[in-house]
Amino acid sequence: MNFSPEQGSLLAYEHYGITATARPLNGYDEQNFLLTAQDGNKYTFKIAGSDISRTFLEAQADVMHHLDHSSIQGGFPVCLENKQGKAITTITYEGKEYHIRILTYLEGHFWVDEKNKNNFLYESLGEFLGAMDRSLEGICPDATVRNYVWDNNRAPEAEKKLHFIRDHEKRRIAAYFLLQFRTEVTPVLSELRHACIHGDANDYNLLVRNGRVSGLIDFGDMIYSATINNLAIACAYALLHTEDPIEKASLIVKGYHSQYPLTEQEIDILYYLIAGRLCISVTQSAEKSYSNSENEHHFLSEQSAWRLLYQLIRTNPLYAADQFRRSCGMMPCLNPEDDYSSLLSERNRYIGRNLSISYRTPLKIVKGALQYLYDDKGKTYLDCVNNVSHVGHCHPGVVYAIQSQAAILNTNTRYLHDNITSYAKALVDTLPERLSVCYFVNSGSEANDLAIRMARHFTGHNDIVVLDHAYHGTSTLAMEISPYKFDGIGGFGARHYIHKAASPNLYRGPYGIDDEAAGEKYAQSVKEIVQGLEREDKSPAAFICETLLGVGGQIPLPTGYLKQVYQYIRSAGGVCIADEVQVGFGRIGEAFWGFELQEVTPDIVVLGKPIGNGHPLAAVVVTQAIADAFNNGMEYFNTFGGNPVSMAAGMAVLNIIRQEELQQHALNTGNGLMDDLRKLMEKHTIIGDVRGHGLFVGVELVRNRVSKEPAVPEIDVIVERMKGRGFLLSTDGPLHNVLKIKPPMVISRQNCVDLVQALDEVLSEEL
Ligand code: PMP
C-alpha cells in the first residue's frame, strides 16, 4: 500500500468534502496522513488494507464514540462521517479494496516525547486508563473477540517465535517469562474480568498535555481480553527507560485503582502480564528482523523492551506484587518481620536436625529464575553456588521436558522405552569411546556407591585409594570413601581398606604452582599406597577422585597428576574412577569433562548434580569390560533410575548446553571473572589465591599471604555480607577458607562484574 499525500487529500475531498493538505505519518500496519484543512482543523486520515475487516473498523468507531461520551470525553479521537453518514469508507483502487477513515486530531505530545516524567504523570496515566476501562465495562463488540498475536491473554503463543531470537541469553529470558505466564497467569485467566480493551496504550499512542495524560489514539489493537491487560500493556511501555520500574508501575497502578478498583488477583499477576507483553513485543521484532522488515515501527521499542525484561528478571515478583498492593491500600503480601521461628520449630520437630541450613538468618527461597533466586521477603539473589541448576533455575527447556513426559508415562525400566536408550546414547557420545555403558541412578552418592561395587567386582579387590579431604556422598559406602566425612566431626575414621593419598594442593601443599613436576610429585603419595598394599599382598580395587577438587577446596589438579596416578593404579590391577559430579557437563569451559584437562580417560565416570538440572538423576558410565564383569547373574534393578521422566530431563540438559553454547560461555565468563578477581588481589591482601577453570572458581582467603593463615572467621562475615548485597556464595576447603563460586552456567558477564564489585566493597569494609 503506497498512497501519495496528493491521493490522500483527493480522497478526503471526494468522500468527506474536506479540502485539506496531507502529510505522511508513521503507522504500524495502516498508512496514515495528517490532514490540515483550510479552516485550520487537523485530522488523521487512515487507509487500511483489506486484511483489516470493515466490521472491526466499525467496532473501533463505535467504541471511540462511546468513550467520547464518557467521563474522559475528548481523550479519544472520533470518526468523521462520510457523505453517506458512515464512519468507514470502502474504496477500490487498482483492483484492491481499502477502508479509509478520518479521525479527529488530538492536541498534545506523545508520552515518548515528554521530558519531565514526574510521579504525577505516571499516576495520571493510571487514572486515564482506569476511567477508560470503567467506561468499557461490559462492552464487547463481536469484532473484538478475535485471535490476535498482540492479545496479552495469548502471550504463551509467542513461544513459537522464540527461535527468531538469536541471542541465547535473550531467548532464554523470554522463554522463562513465557513459562511463568503459563504457570502464574494462564490457570487463572478465565477467572479474570474481561471486556473490550484498547490493548496498546504505548508511548507513541498516549498523549500528554499540561503534565498529565490527556488522550489515547490508535484502536487498531482493540480486543476482548482480560481488562487488566490494558494496564499491563501501558505499564510495559511506560516503564521503558526507567531506572525504578516497579516504583513507576506502582504509581500507574495507584491511579488506575482510584478510578476502577483492581482485585488482589489482578494485582498479583500484573508483573507477569507486563513481562508477557514485552515477550510478545520482542518475539514480534525478532520475527520481523528475520524477515528483513525495514519498517522502523517494528523495532521502536526492541532494545528498551529487552532492557526492561532484564530489569524485571532481577526483580522479585513478590516485591512487585507487594508494592502494587500497597499503592492501592491493600494488604501487603510480604512479611519482612517473619523470623521463621514457627517454620523453624516445625522443621526441627519433623525433619532431622543435622539437615543443615545455610546462613545466620535462614533464607526461604520461593522461586527460581535462571541465575536468580527470589526469597519470600521480596529480595532477589544472584545464585553464585548452585551448580546443580546447571542451565538455570526453572529453565523452560527442562521444565517442559519433565512436565510433558510426566503427563505421558513414568515407570521403571522393566519395560522397553526409547528415552533411556536415546539418552544413554547421547550421553556416551560426549565421552571417550571406551566409556560406553550407562547405569542410571538417583544421586551422586548412589552413583559412587555403585561405581565402587563395580570396581570391586571387576578387580576382585577390596581396597580403595581416595584423596584426603574428598567428599563423594552420603550412602554408607560413599561415606567410607569420603575423608571429609569420616575424618570430620562425628566421623568414624578410615576403614582399614580405605587409603588416603595427599591432596595435590598447589597452593598449600609441599609442591607449588612453580614446580613443573608437582603433578608427578603428588602422585608419589598414591604410588606409596600401592606399594604398601603390595607388601601386604593386596592390590587396589580403585582410585577415586574428583577431576577438580570441590569440597577439597576448589582445586584444579596439577598438570600430569592423573596420568601418573592412573598408571600406578592400573599397573597394580585397579580401576580409575573419575567423580565428575561437581565439575562435569561443560562447566570448566575448556572441556566438557574435568578428566579431559588431565588428558586421561577413566575406567568409570560418575555423574550427578547438573545432569538433570535439579531433577534427581545421576549416572555411572563404564567400559564394556567392567559392565560385563558386573553382569554376573545377579539382577541389577533400580526402581527410579533411568525412568522416562529422568531421561527426558537429562536429554533436555544436554540439548540446552549445546544449543545455548554454554560450555563456551562458561569459558569466557569464567575467564573474565577470574581475571577480575585476580585484579582484586592487588587491592585486598586477604585474597591469597584465585584458581579454577571456567565457572568452577575458588578464592582462598588468608590473614597473611606468607603464613597463609586461613581467614576464618572473616570468610563467614564476607559470605553473610555478600548475601546482604544479594549474592549467594559459600565456603569450602579443609580449612573452611575458600570462597566457592560455581554458579548456574547462565550467569552473565554483567552478573560477574556486579559480583566482583560487591566483593570489592565488602572486602573494603572492616571485617
Ligand atoms: N560426589 C561429589 C564430588 C559431590 O560433591 C557430591 C555432593 N556434594 C556427591 C558426590 C554426592 O552427590 P549427592 O548429594 O547427589 O548424593
mmCIF file of C-alpha atoms in Angstrom, residues 105-375:
data_model
loop_
_atom_site.group_PDB
_atom_site.id
_atom_site.type_symbol
_atom_site.label_atom_id
_atom_site.label_comp_id
_atom_site.label_asym_id
_atom_site.label_seq_id
_atom_site.Cartn_x
_atom_site.Cartn_y
_atom_site.Cartn_z
ATOM 1 C CA TYR A 105 -6.914 15.078 15.813
ATOM 2 C CA LEU A 106 -5.921 15.206 19.476
ATOM 3 C CA GLU A 107 -3.706 18.018 20.667
ATOM 4 C CA GLY A 108 -0.759 17.279 22.906
ATOM 5 C CA HIS A 109 2.539 15.485 22.512
ATOM 6 C CA PHE A 110 3.329 11.818 22.766
ATOM 7 C CA TRP A 111 4.370 10.214 26.044
ATOM 8 C CA VAL A 112 7.679 9.259 24.459
ATOM 9 C CA ASP A 113 8.482 12.953 23.841
ATOM 10 C CA GLU A 114 7.612 14.122 27.349
ATOM 11 C CA LYS A 115 10.832 15.240 29.014
ATOM 12 C CA ASN A 116 9.538 15.697 32.521
ATOM 13 C CA LYS A 117 8.059 12.363 33.527
ATOM 14 C CA ASN A 118 7.217 13.062 37.128
ATOM 15 C CA ASN A 119 5.230 10.898 39.532
ATOM 16 C CA PHE A 120 2.113 12.875 38.819
ATOM 17 C CA LEU A 121 2.326 11.980 35.141
ATOM 18 C CA TYR A 122 2.555 8.251 35.879
ATOM 19 C CA GLU A 123 -0.384 8.448 38.229
ATOM 20 C CA SER A 124 -2.389 10.353 35.654
ATOM 21 C CA LEU A 125 -1.726 7.587 33.154
ATOM 22 C CA GLY A 126 -3.271 5.103 35.557
ATOM 23 C CA GLU A 127 -6.241 7.381 36.176
ATOM 24 C CA PHE A 128 -6.829 7.820 32.481
ATOM 25 C CA LEU A 129 -6.750 4.080 31.824
ATOM 26 C CA GLY A 130 -8.869 3.275 34.875
ATOM 27 C CA ALA A 131 -11.555 5.717 33.794
ATOM 28 C CA MET A 132 -11.420 4.304 30.279
ATOM 29 C CA ASP A 133 -11.736 0.688 31.368
ATOM 30 C CA ARG A 134 -14.541 1.553 33.762
ATOM 31 C CA SER A 135 -16.413 3.071 30.873
ATOM 32 C CA LEU A 136 -15.830 -0.056 28.774
ATOM 33 C CA GLU A 137 -17.033 -2.464 31.448
ATOM 34 C CA GLY A 138 -19.441 -4.935 29.903
ATOM 35 C CA ILE A 139 -18.714 -3.710 26.380
ATOM 36 C CA CYS A 140 -17.823 -6.416 23.911
ATOM 37 C CA PRO A 141 -18.349 -5.778 20.193
ATOM 38 C CA ASP A 142 -18.298 -9.082 18.268
ATOM 39 C CA ALA A 143 -15.410 -7.968 16.102
ATOM 40 C CA THR A 144 -13.146 -7.575 19.159
ATOM 41 C CA VAL A 145 -13.437 -11.269 20.016
ATOM 42 C CA ARG A 146 -10.587 -12.286 17.822
ATOM 43 C CA ASN A 147 -7.429 -14.296 17.545
ATOM 44 C CA TYR A 148 -4.624 -11.757 17.579
ATOM 45 C CA VAL A 149 -0.908 -12.118 18.306
ATOM 46 C CA TRP A 150 -0.860 -8.970 20.413
ATOM 47 C CA ASP A 151 -3.624 -10.231 22.709
ATOM 48 C CA ASN A 152 -1.839 -10.444 26.037
ATOM 49 C CA ASN A 153 -4.034 -13.383 27.079
ATOM 50 C CA ARG A 154 -2.229 -15.329 24.386
ATOM 51 C CA ALA A 155 1.306 -14.373 25.345
ATOM 52 C CA PRO A 156 2.457 -18.023 25.609
ATOM 53 C CA GLU A 157 1.893 -18.395 21.871
ATOM 54 C CA ALA A 158 4.964 -16.204 21.440
ATOM 55 C CA GLU A 159 6.925 -19.333 22.357
ATOM 56 C CA LYS A 160 6.558 -20.393 18.739
ATOM 57 C CA LYS A 161 8.606 -17.376 17.717
ATOM 58 C CA LEU A 162 11.362 -17.646 20.297
ATOM 59 C CA HIS A 163 13.642 -19.261 17.749
ATOM 60 C CA PHE A 164 13.770 -15.959 15.868
ATOM 61 C CA ILE A 165 15.751 -14.530 18.800
ATOM 62 C CA ARG A 166 19.363 -15.304 18.019
ATOM 63 C CA ASP A 167 20.990 -14.258 21.277
ATOM 64 C CA HIS A 168 20.944 -17.186 23.715
ATOM 65 C CA GLU A 169 20.582 -15.118 26.841
ATOM 66 C CA LYS A 170 17.722 -13.049 25.497
ATOM 67 C CA ARG A 171 15.905 -16.084 24.121
ATOM 68 C CA ARG A 172 16.260 -17.854 27.458
ATOM 69 C CA ILE A 173 14.905 -14.896 29.418
ATOM 70 C CA ALA A 174 11.892 -14.501 27.122
ATOM 71 C CA ALA A 175 11.249 -18.240 27.316
ATOM 72 C CA TYR A 176 11.475 -18.044 31.093
ATOM 73 C CA PHE A 177 8.876 -15.297 31.312
ATOM 74 C CA LEU A 178 6.535 -17.106 28.947
ATOM 75 C CA LEU A 179 6.817 -20.216 31.102
ATOM 76 C CA GLN A 180 5.968 -18.088 34.121
ATOM 77 C CA PHE A 181 2.993 -16.668 32.279
ATOM 78 C CA ARG A 182 1.752 -20.198 31.667
ATOM 79 C CA THR A 183 2.344 -21.051 35.298
ATOM 80 C CA GLU A 184 1.079 -17.963 37.097
ATOM 81 C CA VAL A 185 -1.410 -16.395 34.684
ATOM 82 C CA THR A 186 -2.916 -18.945 32.314
ATOM 83 C CA PRO A 187 -4.558 -21.068 35.040
ATOM 84 C CA VAL A 188 -6.452 -18.037 36.397
ATOM 85 C CA LEU A 189 -7.192 -16.267 33.116
ATOM 86 C CA SER A 190 -10.783 -17.448 32.938
ATOM 87 C CA GLU A 191 -11.450 -16.007 36.396
ATOM 88 C CA LEU A 192 -10.368 -12.502 35.390
ATOM 89 C CA ARG A 193 -12.668 -9.668 34.355
ATOM 90 C CA HIS A 194 -12.850 -9.407 30.608
ATOM 91 C CA ALA A 195 -14.039 -6.616 28.327
ATOM 92 C CA CYS A 196 -13.116 -4.818 25.181
ATOM 93 C CA ILE A 197 -9.811 -3.051 25.845
ATOM 94 C CA HIS A 198 -7.691 -0.651 23.841
ATOM 95 C CA GLY A 199 -4.756 -3.006 24.177
ATOM 96 C CA ASP A 200 -1.970 -0.726 23.028
ATOM 97 C CA ALA A 201 -1.564 2.258 25.327
ATOM 98 C CA ASN A 202 2.069 2.574 24.318
ATOM 99 C CA ASP A 203 4.411 5.532 24.479
ATOM 100 C CA TYR A 204 3.616 6.517 20.885
ATOM 101 C CA ASN A 205 -0.159 6.305 21.359
ATOM 102 C CA LEU A 206 -0.543 8.179 24.639
ATOM 103 C CA LEU A 207 -0.859 11.940 24.557
ATOM 104 C CA VAL A 208 0.294 14.292 27.256
ATOM 105 C CA ARG A 209 -0.918 17.840 27.880
ATOM 106 C CA ASN A 210 -0.139 20.096 30.786
ATOM 107 C CA GLY A 211 1.778 17.403 32.598
ATOM 108 C CA ARG A 212 -0.908 14.738 32.525
ATOM 109 C CA VAL A 213 -2.071 12.035 30.219
ATOM 110 C CA SER A 214 -4.773 13.584 28.112
ATOM 111 C CA GLY A 215 -5.510 11.188 25.307
ATOM 112 C CA LEU A 216 -5.052 7.858 23.614
ATOM 113 C CA ILE A 217 -5.102 7.122 19.915
ATOM 114 C CA ASP A 218 -4.991 4.086 17.625
ATOM 115 C CA PHE A 219 -7.619 1.496 18.468
ATOM 116 C CA GLY A 220 -6.155 -0.985 15.989
ATOM 117 C CA ASP A 221 -5.231 -3.450 18.722
ATOM 118 C CA MET A 222 -8.639 -3.303 20.368
ATOM 119 C CA ILE A 223 -9.557 -6.724 21.678
ATOM 120 C CA TYR A 224 -11.812 -8.594 24.043
ATOM 121 C CA SER A 225 -9.319 -9.665 26.705
ATOM 122 C CA ALA A 226 -8.655 -9.591 30.423
ATOM 123 C CA THR A 227 -9.264 -5.975 31.439
ATOM 124 C CA ILE A 228 -6.065 -5.860 33.475
ATOM 125 C CA ASN A 229 -4.120 -6.319 30.245
ATOM 126 C CA ASN A 230 -4.897 -2.738 29.289
ATOM 127 C CA LEU A 231 -2.998 -1.628 32.374
ATOM 128 C CA ALA A 232 -0.258 -4.228 31.911
ATOM 129 C CA ILE A 233 0.370 -3.155 28.330
ATOM 130 C CA ALA A 234 0.505 0.512 29.270
ATOM 131 C CA CYS A 235 2.972 -0.346 32.033
ATOM 132 C CA ALA A 236 5.136 -2.353 29.655
ATOM 133 C CA TYR A 237 5.746 0.820 27.644
ATOM 134 C CA ALA A 238 5.632 3.456 30.356
ATOM 135 C CA LEU A 239 8.343 1.597 32.254
ATOM 136 C CA LEU A 240 10.764 1.598 29.343
ATOM 137 C CA HIS A 241 13.799 3.775 30.016
ATOM 138 C CA THR A 242 13.046 3.984 33.752
ATOM 139 C CA GLU A 243 15.536 3.148 36.477
ATOM 140 C CA ASP A 244 12.900 2.084 39.005
ATOM 141 C CA PRO A 245 10.216 0.296 37.001
ATOM 142 C CA ILE A 246 8.313 -1.154 39.954
ATOM 143 C CA GLU A 247 8.069 2.220 41.685
ATOM 144 C CA LYS A 248 6.790 3.811 38.480
ATOM 145 C CA ALA A 249 4.374 0.957 37.872
ATOM 146 C CA SER A 250 3.053 1.382 41.403
ATOM 147 C CA LEU A 251 2.113 4.973 40.598
ATOM 148 C CA ILE A 252 0.260 3.875 37.485
ATOM 149 C CA VAL A 253 -1.484 1.122 39.435
ATOM 150 C CA LYS A 254 -2.454 3.600 42.129
ATOM 151 C CA GLY A 255 -4.003 5.961 39.595
ATOM 152 C CA TYR A 256 -5.861 3.142 37.890
ATOM 153 C CA HIS A 257 -7.182 1.730 41.145
ATOM 154 C CA SER A 258 -8.524 5.156 42.137
ATOM 155 C CA GLN A 259 -10.761 5.144 39.050
ATOM 156 C CA TYR A 260 -11.542 1.482 38.666
ATOM 157 C CA PRO A 261 -10.689 -0.729 41.619
ATOM 158 C CA LEU A 262 -8.390 -3.641 40.863
ATOM 159 C CA THR A 263 -8.685 -7.041 42.519
ATOM 160 C CA GLU A 264 -5.860 -8.633 44.505
ATOM 161 C CA GLN A 265 -5.753 -11.389 41.949
ATOM 162 C CA GLU A 266 -5.211 -8.896 39.118
ATOM 163 C CA ILE A 267 -2.519 -7.086 41.043
ATOM 164 C CA ASP A 268 -0.675 -10.262 41.924
ATOM 165 C CA ILE A 269 -0.252 -11.287 38.296
ATOM 166 C CA LEU A 270 0.456 -7.843 36.877
ATOM 167 C CA TYR A 271 4.230 -8.392 36.891
ATOM 168 C CA TYR A 272 3.836 -11.498 34.725
ATOM 169 C CA LEU A 273 1.393 -9.759 32.401
ATOM 170 C CA ILE A 274 3.823 -6.893 31.842
ATOM 171 C CA ALA A 275 6.590 -9.380 31.099
ATOM 172 C CA GLY A 276 4.209 -11.277 28.826
ATOM 173 C CA ARG A 277 3.573 -8.181 26.762
ATOM 174 C CA LEU A 278 7.285 -7.462 26.481
ATOM 175 C CA CYS A 279 7.842 -11.035 25.303
ATOM 176 C CA ILE A 280 5.232 -10.652 22.581
ATOM 177 C CA SER A 281 6.923 -7.442 21.543
ATOM 178 C CA VAL A 282 10.460 -8.824 21.402
ATOM 179 C CA THR A 283 9.443 -12.009 19.600
ATOM 180 C CA GLN A 284 7.494 -9.972 17.032
ATOM 181 C CA SER A 285 10.528 -7.748 16.496
ATOM 182 C CA ALA A 286 12.765 -10.797 16.175
ATOM 183 C CA GLU A 287 10.464 -12.302 13.585
ATOM 184 C CA LYS A 288 10.292 -9.067 11.619
ATOM 185 C CA SER A 289 14.052 -8.691 11.711
ATOM 186 C CA TYR A 290 14.348 -12.273 10.488
ATOM 187 C CA SER A 291 12.160 -11.365 7.530
ATOM 188 C CA ASN A 292 14.232 -8.205 6.955
ATOM 189 C CA SER A 293 11.476 -5.719 7.703
ATOM 190 C CA GLU A 294 12.550 -2.132 7.173
ATOM 191 C CA ASN A 295 9.543 -0.597 8.913
ATOM 192 C CA GLU A 296 11.135 1.186 11.864
ATOM 193 C CA HIS A 297 7.869 0.829 13.787
ATOM 194 C CA HIS A 298 8.551 -2.872 14.073
ATOM 195 C CA PHE A 299 11.652 -2.192 16.167
ATOM 196 C CA LEU A 300 10.778 1.010 18.008
ATOM 197 C CA SER A 301 10.922 -0.457 21.464
ATOM 198 C CA GLU A 302 13.044 -3.551 20.927
ATOM 199 C CA GLN A 303 16.195 -2.505 22.787
ATOM 200 C CA SER A 304 14.343 -0.867 25.617
ATOM 201 C CA ALA A 305 11.949 -3.815 25.927
ATOM 202 C CA TRP A 306 14.938 -6.101 26.419
ATOM 203 C CA ARG A 307 16.379 -3.736 28.968
ATOM 204 C CA LEU A 308 13.108 -3.816 30.883
ATOM 205 C CA LEU A 309 12.930 -7.625 30.741
ATOM 206 C CA TYR A 310 16.434 -7.716 32.221
ATOM 207 C CA GLN A 311 15.301 -5.321 34.947
ATOM 208 C CA LEU A 312 12.226 -7.440 35.635
ATOM 209 C CA ILE A 313 14.067 -10.732 35.974
ATOM 210 C CA ARG A 314 16.243 -9.086 38.604
ATOM 211 C CA THR A 315 13.077 -8.028 40.420
ATOM 212 C CA ASN A 316 11.443 -10.455 42.794
ATOM 213 C CA PRO A 317 7.818 -10.780 41.584
ATOM 214 C CA LEU A 318 6.628 -10.836 45.185
ATOM 215 C CA TYR A 319 8.243 -7.478 45.738
ATOM 216 C CA ALA A 320 6.385 -6.155 42.711
ATOM 217 C CA ALA A 321 3.049 -7.544 43.909
ATOM 218 C CA ASP A 322 3.652 -6.123 47.366
ATOM 219 C CA GLN A 323 4.433 -2.652 46.044
ATOM 220 C CA PHE A 324 1.379 -2.728 43.791
ATOM 221 C CA ARG A 325 -0.853 -3.820 46.649
ATOM 222 C CA ARG A 326 0.492 -1.105 48.922
ATOM 223 C CA SER A 327 -0.101 1.539 46.278
ATOM 224 C CA CYS A 328 -3.774 0.503 46.285
ATOM 225 C CA GLY A 329 -4.044 0.466 50.045
ATOM 226 C CA MET A 330 -4.458 -3.313 50.054
ATOM 227 C CA MET A 331 -2.988 -5.865 52.447
ATOM 228 C CA PRO A 332 0.744 -6.215 51.670
ATOM 229 C CA CYS A 333 1.767 -9.720 50.660
ATOM 230 C CA LEU A 334 5.216 -9.678 52.209
ATOM 231 C CA ASN A 335 6.031 -10.053 55.846
ATOM 232 C CA PRO A 336 9.513 -8.639 56.420
ATOM 233 C CA GLU A 337 9.198 -9.255 60.152
ATOM 234 C CA ASP A 338 8.833 -13.031 59.858
ATOM 235 C CA ASP A 339 11.881 -14.553 61.559
ATOM 236 C CA TYR A 340 10.690 -18.032 60.524
ATOM 237 C CA SER A 341 10.551 -19.118 64.130
ATOM 238 C CA SER A 342 7.383 -21.121 63.675
ATOM 239 C CA LEU A 343 8.593 -22.743 60.442
ATOM 240 C CA LEU A 344 11.937 -23.496 62.073
ATOM 241 C CA SER A 345 10.340 -25.100 65.090
ATOM 242 C CA GLU A 346 8.163 -27.283 62.872
ATOM 243 C CA ARG A 347 11.177 -28.177 60.800
ATOM 244 C CA ASN A 348 13.109 -29.063 63.917
ATOM 245 C CA ARG A 349 10.292 -31.266 65.009
ATOM 246 C CA TYR A 350 9.675 -33.149 61.789
ATOM 247 C CA ILE A 351 12.990 -33.030 59.972
ATOM 248 C CA GLY A 352 16.298 -34.454 61.112
ATOM 249 C CA ARG A 353 18.259 -31.638 62.709
ATOM 250 C CA ASN A 354 21.554 -32.327 61.008
ATOM 251 C CA LEU A 355 19.933 -31.470 57.690
ATOM 252 C CA SER A 356 21.681 -28.158 57.866
ATOM 253 C CA ILE A 357 20.522 -24.713 56.766
ATOM 254 C CA SER A 358 22.845 -22.081 55.376
ATOM 255 C CA TYR A 359 23.379 -18.569 56.744
ATOM 256 C CA ARG A 360 22.931 -16.989 60.129
ATOM 257 C CA THR A 361 19.410 -15.929 59.224
ATOM 258 C CA PRO A 362 17.988 -18.695 57.085
ATOM 259 C CA LEU A 363 16.739 -17.971 53.615
ATOM 260 C CA LYS A 364 13.310 -19.015 52.464
ATOM 261 C CA ILE A 365 13.590 -19.220 48.707
ATOM 262 C CA VAL A 366 10.265 -19.394 46.916
ATOM 263 C CA LYS A 367 11.102 -19.136 43.261
ATOM 264 C CA GLY A 368 13.997 -19.547 40.883
ATOM 265 C CA ALA A 369 14.653 -17.626 37.683
ATOM 266 C CA LEU A 370 17.692 -18.876 35.722
ATOM 267 C CA GLN A 371 20.653 -17.437 37.667
ATOM 268 C CA TYR A 372 18.440 -15.681 40.213
ATOM 269 C CA LEU A 373 16.618 -16.802 43.326
ATOM 270 C CA TYR A 374 13.733 -14.972 44.964
ATOM 271 C CA ASP A 375 13.018 -15.185 48.669
#
